CSV table of C-alpha atoms in Angstrom, one decimal:
chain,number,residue,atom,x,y,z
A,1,UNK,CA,-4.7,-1.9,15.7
A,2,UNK,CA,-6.4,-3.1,12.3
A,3,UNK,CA,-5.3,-6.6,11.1
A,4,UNK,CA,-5.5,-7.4,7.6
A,5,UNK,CA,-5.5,-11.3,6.3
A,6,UNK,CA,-5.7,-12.2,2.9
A,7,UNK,CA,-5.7,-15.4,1.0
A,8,UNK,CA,-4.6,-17.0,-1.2
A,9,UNK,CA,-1.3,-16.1,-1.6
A,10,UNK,CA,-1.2,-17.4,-5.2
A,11,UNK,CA,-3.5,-18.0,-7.4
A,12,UNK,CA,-3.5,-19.1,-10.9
A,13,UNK,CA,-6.0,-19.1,-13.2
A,14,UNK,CA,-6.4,-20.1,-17.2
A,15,UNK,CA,-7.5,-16.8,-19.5
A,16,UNK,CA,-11.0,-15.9,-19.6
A,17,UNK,CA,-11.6,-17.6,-16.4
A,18,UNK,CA,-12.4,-15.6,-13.2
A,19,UNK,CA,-10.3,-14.9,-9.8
A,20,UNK,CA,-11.5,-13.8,-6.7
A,21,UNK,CA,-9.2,-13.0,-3.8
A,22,UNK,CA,-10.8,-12.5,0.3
A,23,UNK,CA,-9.7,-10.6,2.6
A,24,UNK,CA,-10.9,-10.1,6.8
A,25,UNK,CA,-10.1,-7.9,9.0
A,26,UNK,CA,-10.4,-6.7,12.6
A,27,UNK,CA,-10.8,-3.5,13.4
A,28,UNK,CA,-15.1,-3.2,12.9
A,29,UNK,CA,-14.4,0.6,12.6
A,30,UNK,CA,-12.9,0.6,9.8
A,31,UNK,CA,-14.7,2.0,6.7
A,32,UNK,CA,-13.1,2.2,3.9
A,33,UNK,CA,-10.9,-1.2,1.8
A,34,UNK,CA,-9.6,-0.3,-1.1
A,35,UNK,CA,-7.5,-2.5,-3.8
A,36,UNK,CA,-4.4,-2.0,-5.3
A,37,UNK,CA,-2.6,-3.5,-8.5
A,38,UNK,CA,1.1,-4.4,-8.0
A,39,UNK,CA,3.1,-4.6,-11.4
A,40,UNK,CA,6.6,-5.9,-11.0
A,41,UNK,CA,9.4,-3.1,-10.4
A,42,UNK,CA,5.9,-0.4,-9.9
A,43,UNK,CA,4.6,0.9,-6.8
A,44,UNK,CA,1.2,0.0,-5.7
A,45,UNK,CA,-2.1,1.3,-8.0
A,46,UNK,CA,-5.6,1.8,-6.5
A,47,UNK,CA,-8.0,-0.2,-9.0
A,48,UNK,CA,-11.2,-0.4,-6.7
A,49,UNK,CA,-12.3,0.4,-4.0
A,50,UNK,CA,-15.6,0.3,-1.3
A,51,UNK,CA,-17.1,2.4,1.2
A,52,UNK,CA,-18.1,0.7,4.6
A,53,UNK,CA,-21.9,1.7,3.4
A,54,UNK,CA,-22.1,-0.1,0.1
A,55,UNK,CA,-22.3,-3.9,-0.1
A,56,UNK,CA,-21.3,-4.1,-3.7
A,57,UNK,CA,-18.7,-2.0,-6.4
A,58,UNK,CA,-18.4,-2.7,-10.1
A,59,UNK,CA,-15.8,-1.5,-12.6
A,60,UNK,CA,-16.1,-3.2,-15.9
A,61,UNK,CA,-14.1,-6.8,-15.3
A,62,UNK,CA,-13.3,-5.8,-11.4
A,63,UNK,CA,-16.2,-6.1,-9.0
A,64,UNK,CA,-15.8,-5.7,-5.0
A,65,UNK,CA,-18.3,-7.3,-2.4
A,66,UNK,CA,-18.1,-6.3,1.2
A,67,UNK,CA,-19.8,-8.1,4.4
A,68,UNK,CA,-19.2,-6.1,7.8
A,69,UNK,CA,-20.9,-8.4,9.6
A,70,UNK,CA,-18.4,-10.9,8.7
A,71,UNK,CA,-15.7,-8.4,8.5
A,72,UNK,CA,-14.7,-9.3,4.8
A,73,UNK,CA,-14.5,-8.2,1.7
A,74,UNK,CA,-13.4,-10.3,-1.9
A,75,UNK,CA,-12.5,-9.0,-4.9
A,76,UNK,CA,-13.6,-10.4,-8.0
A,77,UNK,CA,-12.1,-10.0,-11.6
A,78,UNK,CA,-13.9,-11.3,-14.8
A,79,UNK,CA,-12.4,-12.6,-18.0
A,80,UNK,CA,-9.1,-12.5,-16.8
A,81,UNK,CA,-6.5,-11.7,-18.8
A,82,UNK,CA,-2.8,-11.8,-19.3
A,83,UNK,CA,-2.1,-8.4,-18.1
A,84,UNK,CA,-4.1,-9.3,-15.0
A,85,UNK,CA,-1.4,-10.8,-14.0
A,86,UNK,CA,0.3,-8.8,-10.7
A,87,UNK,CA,0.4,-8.7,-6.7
A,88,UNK,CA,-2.7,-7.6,-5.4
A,89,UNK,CA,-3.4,-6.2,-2.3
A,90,UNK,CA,-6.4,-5.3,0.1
A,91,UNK,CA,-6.4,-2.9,2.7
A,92,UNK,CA,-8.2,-1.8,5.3
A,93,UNK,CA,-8.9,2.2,7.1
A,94,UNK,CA,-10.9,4.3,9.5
A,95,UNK,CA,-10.8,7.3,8.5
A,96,UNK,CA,-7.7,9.2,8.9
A,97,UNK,CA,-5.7,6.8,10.7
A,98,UNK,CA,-3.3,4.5,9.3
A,99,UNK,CA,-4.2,1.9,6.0
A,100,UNK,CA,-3.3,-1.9,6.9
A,101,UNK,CA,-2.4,-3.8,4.6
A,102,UNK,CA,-3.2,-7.8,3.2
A,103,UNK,CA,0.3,-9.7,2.7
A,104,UNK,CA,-0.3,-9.8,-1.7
A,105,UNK,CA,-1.7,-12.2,-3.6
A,106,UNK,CA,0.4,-12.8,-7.1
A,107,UNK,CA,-2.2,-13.5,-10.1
A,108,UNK,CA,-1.1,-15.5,-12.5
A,109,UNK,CA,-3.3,-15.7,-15.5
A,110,UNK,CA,-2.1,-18.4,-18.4
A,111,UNK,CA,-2.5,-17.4,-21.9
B,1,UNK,CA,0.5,16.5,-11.6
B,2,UNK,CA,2.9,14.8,-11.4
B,3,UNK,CA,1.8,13.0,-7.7
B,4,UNK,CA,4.1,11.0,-5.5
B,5,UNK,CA,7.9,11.6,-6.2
B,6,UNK,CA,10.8,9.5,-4.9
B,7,UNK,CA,14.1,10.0,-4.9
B,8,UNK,CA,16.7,7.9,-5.5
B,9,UNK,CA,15.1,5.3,-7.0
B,10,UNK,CA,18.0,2.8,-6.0
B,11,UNK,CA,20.4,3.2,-3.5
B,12,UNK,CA,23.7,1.3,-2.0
B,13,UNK,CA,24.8,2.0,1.6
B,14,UNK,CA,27.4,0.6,4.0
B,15,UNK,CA,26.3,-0.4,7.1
B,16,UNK,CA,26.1,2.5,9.9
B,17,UNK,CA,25.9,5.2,7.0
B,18,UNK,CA,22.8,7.8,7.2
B,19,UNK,CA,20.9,8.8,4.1
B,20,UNK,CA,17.6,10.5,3.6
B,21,UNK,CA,15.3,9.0,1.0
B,22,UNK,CA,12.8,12.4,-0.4
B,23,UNK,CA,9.5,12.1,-0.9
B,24,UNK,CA,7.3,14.6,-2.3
B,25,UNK,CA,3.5,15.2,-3.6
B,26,UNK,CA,1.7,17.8,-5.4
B,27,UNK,CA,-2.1,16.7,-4.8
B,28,UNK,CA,-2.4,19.2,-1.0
B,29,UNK,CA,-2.7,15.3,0.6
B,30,UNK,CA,-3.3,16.0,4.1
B,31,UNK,CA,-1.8,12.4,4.6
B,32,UNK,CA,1.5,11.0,3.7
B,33,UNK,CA,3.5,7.7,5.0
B,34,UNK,CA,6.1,5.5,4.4
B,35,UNK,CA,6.1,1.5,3.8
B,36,UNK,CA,9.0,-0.6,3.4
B,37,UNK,CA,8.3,-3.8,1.3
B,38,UNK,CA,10.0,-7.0,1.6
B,39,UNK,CA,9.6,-10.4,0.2
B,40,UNK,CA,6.4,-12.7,1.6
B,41,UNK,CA,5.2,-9.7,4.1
B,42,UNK,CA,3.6,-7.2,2.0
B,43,UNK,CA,3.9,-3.3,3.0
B,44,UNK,CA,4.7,-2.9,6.6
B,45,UNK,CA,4.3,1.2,7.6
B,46,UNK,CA,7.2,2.7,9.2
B,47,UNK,CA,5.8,6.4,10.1
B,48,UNK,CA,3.0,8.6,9.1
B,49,UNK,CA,1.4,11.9,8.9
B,50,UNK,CA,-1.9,13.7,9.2
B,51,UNK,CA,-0.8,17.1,8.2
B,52,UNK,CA,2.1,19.4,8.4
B,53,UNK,CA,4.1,19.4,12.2
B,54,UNK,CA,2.8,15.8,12.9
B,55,UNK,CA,4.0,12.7,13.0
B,56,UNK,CA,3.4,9.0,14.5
B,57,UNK,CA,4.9,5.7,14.4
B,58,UNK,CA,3.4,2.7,12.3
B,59,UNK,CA,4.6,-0.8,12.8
B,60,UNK,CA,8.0,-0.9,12.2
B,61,UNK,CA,9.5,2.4,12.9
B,62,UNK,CA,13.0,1.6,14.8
B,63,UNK,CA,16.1,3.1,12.8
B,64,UNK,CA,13.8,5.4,11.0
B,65,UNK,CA,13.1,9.0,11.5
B,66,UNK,CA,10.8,11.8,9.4
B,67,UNK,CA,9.6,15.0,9.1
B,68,UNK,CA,7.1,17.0,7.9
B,69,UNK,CA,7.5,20.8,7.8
B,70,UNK,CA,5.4,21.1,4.5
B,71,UNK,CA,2.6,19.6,3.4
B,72,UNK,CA,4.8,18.3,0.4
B,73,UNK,CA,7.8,17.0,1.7
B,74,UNK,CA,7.9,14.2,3.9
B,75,UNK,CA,11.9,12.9,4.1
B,76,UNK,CA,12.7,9.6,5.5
B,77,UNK,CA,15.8,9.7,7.1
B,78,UNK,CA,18.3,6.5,8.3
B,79,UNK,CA,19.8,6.8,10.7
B,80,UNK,CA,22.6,4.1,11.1
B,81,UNK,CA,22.0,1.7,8.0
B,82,UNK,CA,22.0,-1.8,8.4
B,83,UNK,CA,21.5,-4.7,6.2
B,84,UNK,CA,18.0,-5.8,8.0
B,85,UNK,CA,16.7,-2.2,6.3
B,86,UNK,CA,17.7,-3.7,2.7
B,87,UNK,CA,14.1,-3.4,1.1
B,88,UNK,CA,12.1,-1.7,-1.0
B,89,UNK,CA,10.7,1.9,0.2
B,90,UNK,CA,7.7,3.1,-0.7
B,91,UNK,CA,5.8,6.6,-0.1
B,92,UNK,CA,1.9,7.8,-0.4
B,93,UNK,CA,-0.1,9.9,0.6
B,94,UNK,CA,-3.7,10.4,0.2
B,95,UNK,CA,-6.7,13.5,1.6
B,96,UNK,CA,-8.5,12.4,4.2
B,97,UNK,CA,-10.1,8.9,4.5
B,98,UNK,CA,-9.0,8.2,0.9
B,99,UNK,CA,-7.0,5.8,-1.1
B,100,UNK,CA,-3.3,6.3,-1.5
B,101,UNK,CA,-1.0,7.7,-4.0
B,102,UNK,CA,2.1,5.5,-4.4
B,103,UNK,CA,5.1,6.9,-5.6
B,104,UNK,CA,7.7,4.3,-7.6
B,105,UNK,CA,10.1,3.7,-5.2
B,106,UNK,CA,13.3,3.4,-3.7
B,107,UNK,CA,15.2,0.1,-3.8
B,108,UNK,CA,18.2,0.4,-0.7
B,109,UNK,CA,20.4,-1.9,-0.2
B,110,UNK,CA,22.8,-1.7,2.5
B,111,UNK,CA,26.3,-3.9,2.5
């Protein structure tokens, strides 16, 4: 099955700098890694996410690059800001099968 | 819309009670799971579905069954609690090849 690494695990940052988290994974039939956003006591929120047939997404301060040669894909926030701070997590699917999931990164981003 | 529903949103149980945790969607998702999330190891699946009358295991699925006679309703049902099923309980569901829909939660916590 699909295997889902993701690093780092923490990551601080000062405002207004950027963050960019990576992820890899196995399975080269997967298509589709998406991102969620996890606030404390919330589930999980899609903020991006990338199709195995683009290279690059961008939504305003959140931008998503993916290599499937290399089997990985980064996101990348902008500007950060205090209220970026949260767990984020990268996942990986083919199609209808199951979504693997990364292990989290917490974002801390100091005012 | 109101999306993913769970119910309860926190629960206590004794160890070798049964309980069901409900889930629920209004988006005619094909595709509906279940993740339980603990500290350090991010959301590990327990079962899943691709569509009303079927179901599979994910990676953790021992002391955990479901259903899914509806497209809307897909229960997770303990069987015997125990204190290693203390976590966090999340369901999603999504169409086809698509990002998820988290509901909020359950938080269990078996004594």
């Amino acid at each position: 099955g699909e295997n889902v690494e993701q690093h780092p695990s923490t990551l601080s940052v000062q405002e207004g700098d950027s963050a960019v988290i990576k992820c890899t994974y196995s399975d080269s039939a997967s298509n589709y890694f998406p991102w969620y956003k996890q606030e404390l006591g919330k589930g999980p929120q899609l903020i991006i996410d990338i199709r195995s047939n683009v290279g690059e997404k961008k939504d305003q301060r959140i931008a998503v690059t993916l290599n499937k040669t290399a089997k990985h894909f980064s996101l990348h926030i902008t500007e950060t800001q205090p209220e970026d701070s949260a767990v984020y997590f990268c996942a990986a699917r083919e199609n209808n099968n199951d979504m693997r999931f990364g292990a989290g990164t917490r974002l801390t981003v100091k005012p | 819309n109101a999306g993913v529903t769970q119910t309860p949103k926190f629960q206590v149980l004794k160890t070798g009670q049964s309980m069901t945790l409900q889930c629920a969607q209004d988006m005619n998702h094909e595709y509906m799971s279940w993740y339980r999330q603990d500290p350090g190891m991010g959301l590990r699946l327990i079962h899943y579905s691709v569509g009303a009358g079927i179901t599979d295991q994910g990676e953790v699925p021992n002391g955990y069954n479901v259903s899914r006679s509806t497209t809307e309703d897909f229960p997770l049902r303990l069987l015997s609690a125990a204190p290693s099923q203390t976590s966090v309980y999340f369901c999603a569901s999504s169409y086809r090849g698509g990002g998820y829909t988290f509901g909020s939660g359950t938080r269990l916590t078996v004594v």
